[in-house]
Each structure stands twice: as C-alpha cells, then as structure tokens.
C-alpha positions as MATLAB code, in Angstrom:
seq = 'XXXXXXXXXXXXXXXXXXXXXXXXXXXXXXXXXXXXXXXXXXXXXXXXXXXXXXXXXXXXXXXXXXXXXXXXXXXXXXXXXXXXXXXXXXXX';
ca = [
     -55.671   72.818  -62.821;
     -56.012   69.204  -62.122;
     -53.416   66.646  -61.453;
     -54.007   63.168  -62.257;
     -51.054   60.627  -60.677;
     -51.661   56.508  -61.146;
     -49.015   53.877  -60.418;
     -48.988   50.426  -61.263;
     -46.954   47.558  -60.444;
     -45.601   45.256  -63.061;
     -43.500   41.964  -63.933;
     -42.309   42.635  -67.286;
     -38.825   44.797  -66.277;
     -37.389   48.114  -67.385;
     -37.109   47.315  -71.274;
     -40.563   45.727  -72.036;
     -42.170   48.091  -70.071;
     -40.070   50.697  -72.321;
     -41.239   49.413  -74.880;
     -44.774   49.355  -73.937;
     -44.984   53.259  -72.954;
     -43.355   53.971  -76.328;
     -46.555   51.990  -78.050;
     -49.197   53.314  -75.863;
     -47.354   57.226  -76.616;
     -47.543   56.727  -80.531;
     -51.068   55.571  -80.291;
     -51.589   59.036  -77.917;
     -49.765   61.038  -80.527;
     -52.016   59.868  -83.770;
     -55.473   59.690  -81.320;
     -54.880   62.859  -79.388;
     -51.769   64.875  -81.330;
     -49.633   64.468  -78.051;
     -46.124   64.878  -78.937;
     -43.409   63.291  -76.419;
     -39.597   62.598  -75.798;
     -37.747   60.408  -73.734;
     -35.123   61.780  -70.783;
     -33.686   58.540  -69.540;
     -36.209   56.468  -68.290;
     -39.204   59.235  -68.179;
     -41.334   59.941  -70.927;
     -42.573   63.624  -71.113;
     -46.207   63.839  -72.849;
     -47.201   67.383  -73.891;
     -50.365   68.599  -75.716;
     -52.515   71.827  -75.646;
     -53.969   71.750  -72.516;
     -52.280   68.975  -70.545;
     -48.437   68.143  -69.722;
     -47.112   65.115  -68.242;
     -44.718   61.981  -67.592;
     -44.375   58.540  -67.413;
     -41.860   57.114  -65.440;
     -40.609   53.515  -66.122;
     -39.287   51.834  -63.279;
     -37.871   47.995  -63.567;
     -41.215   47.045  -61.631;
     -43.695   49.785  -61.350;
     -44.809   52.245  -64.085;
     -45.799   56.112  -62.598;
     -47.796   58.658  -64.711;
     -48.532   62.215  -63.689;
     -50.482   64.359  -65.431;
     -51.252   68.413  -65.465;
     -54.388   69.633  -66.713;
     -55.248   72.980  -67.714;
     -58.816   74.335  -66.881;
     -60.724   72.864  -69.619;
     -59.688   69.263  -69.319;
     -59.757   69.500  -65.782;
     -63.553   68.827  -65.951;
     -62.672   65.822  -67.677;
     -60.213   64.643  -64.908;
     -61.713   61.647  -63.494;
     -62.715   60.195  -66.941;
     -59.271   60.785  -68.052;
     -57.594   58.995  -64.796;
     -59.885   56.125  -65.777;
     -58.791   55.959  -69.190;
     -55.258   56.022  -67.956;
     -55.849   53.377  -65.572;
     -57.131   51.243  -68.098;
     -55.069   51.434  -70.790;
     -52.152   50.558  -68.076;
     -53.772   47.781  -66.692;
     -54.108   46.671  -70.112;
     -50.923   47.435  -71.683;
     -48.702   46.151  -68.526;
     -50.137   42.223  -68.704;
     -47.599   39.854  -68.887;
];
C-alpha cells in the first residue's frame, strides 16, 4: 500500500475552503465513483481501491490518501493530480 499526504496553505478560511472540498469531491464522485461524507471538518473519500480524508483547517487544507496495491503503482501520478487540483481549487 501507498500513502499519499499533501498540505497546502490557504487564505480563503474554514467555510470557502468547505465549500471548495465539497466541489472538488462531487466532481471525484461523477469522474472516479468516489463516494464521501463529512465528520466535522474532515471529509472521508472512499472508493475500491483507495480510502482517504481531507481535512479543512481555517488556513491550510490536509489530504491523506491509502492506496491498495494496484493504484499504488499509480502513486506519484496521483499525488500530482492532487497537488494540482489543490493548487488550483484553493486560489483566492
């Protein structure tokens, strides 16, 4: 198994940031059939093959990420898509 952990920074505080993990975990669900749920301010992410969180602090956004043994050949592509689409998604 892999595990796949990125932080970022950000400026926009705890509810647009919220907000912003809810969007990018829709578009995860109808790209990638990832189903997730909200405890507090984490967001668990589960699919076949890969279980994870997003935590949404009031400056800084962490996601982990568990891979099972076929994605796990994918990690470092994965990381970088995960990197991206936060660096994307947490502009002001």
């Amino acid at each position: 198994m892999a595990r796949i952990v990125v932080e970022r920074s950000h400026a926009l505080g705890r509810d647009a940031a919220r907000e912003k993990a809810q969007q990018l975990a829709e578009r995860l669900r109808l790209e990638y059939g990832v189903n997730y749920q909200w405890q507090g301010d984490v967001l668990e992410v589960r699919r076949s093959g890969a279980d994870g969180r997003i935590e949404v602090g009031e400056d800084n956004v962490r996601v982990q990420l568990e891979l099972g043994i076929l994605l796990s050949a994918m990690g470092s592509s994965i990381q970088g898509q995960i990197e991206k689409a936060l660096d994307k998604v947490l502009q002001a």
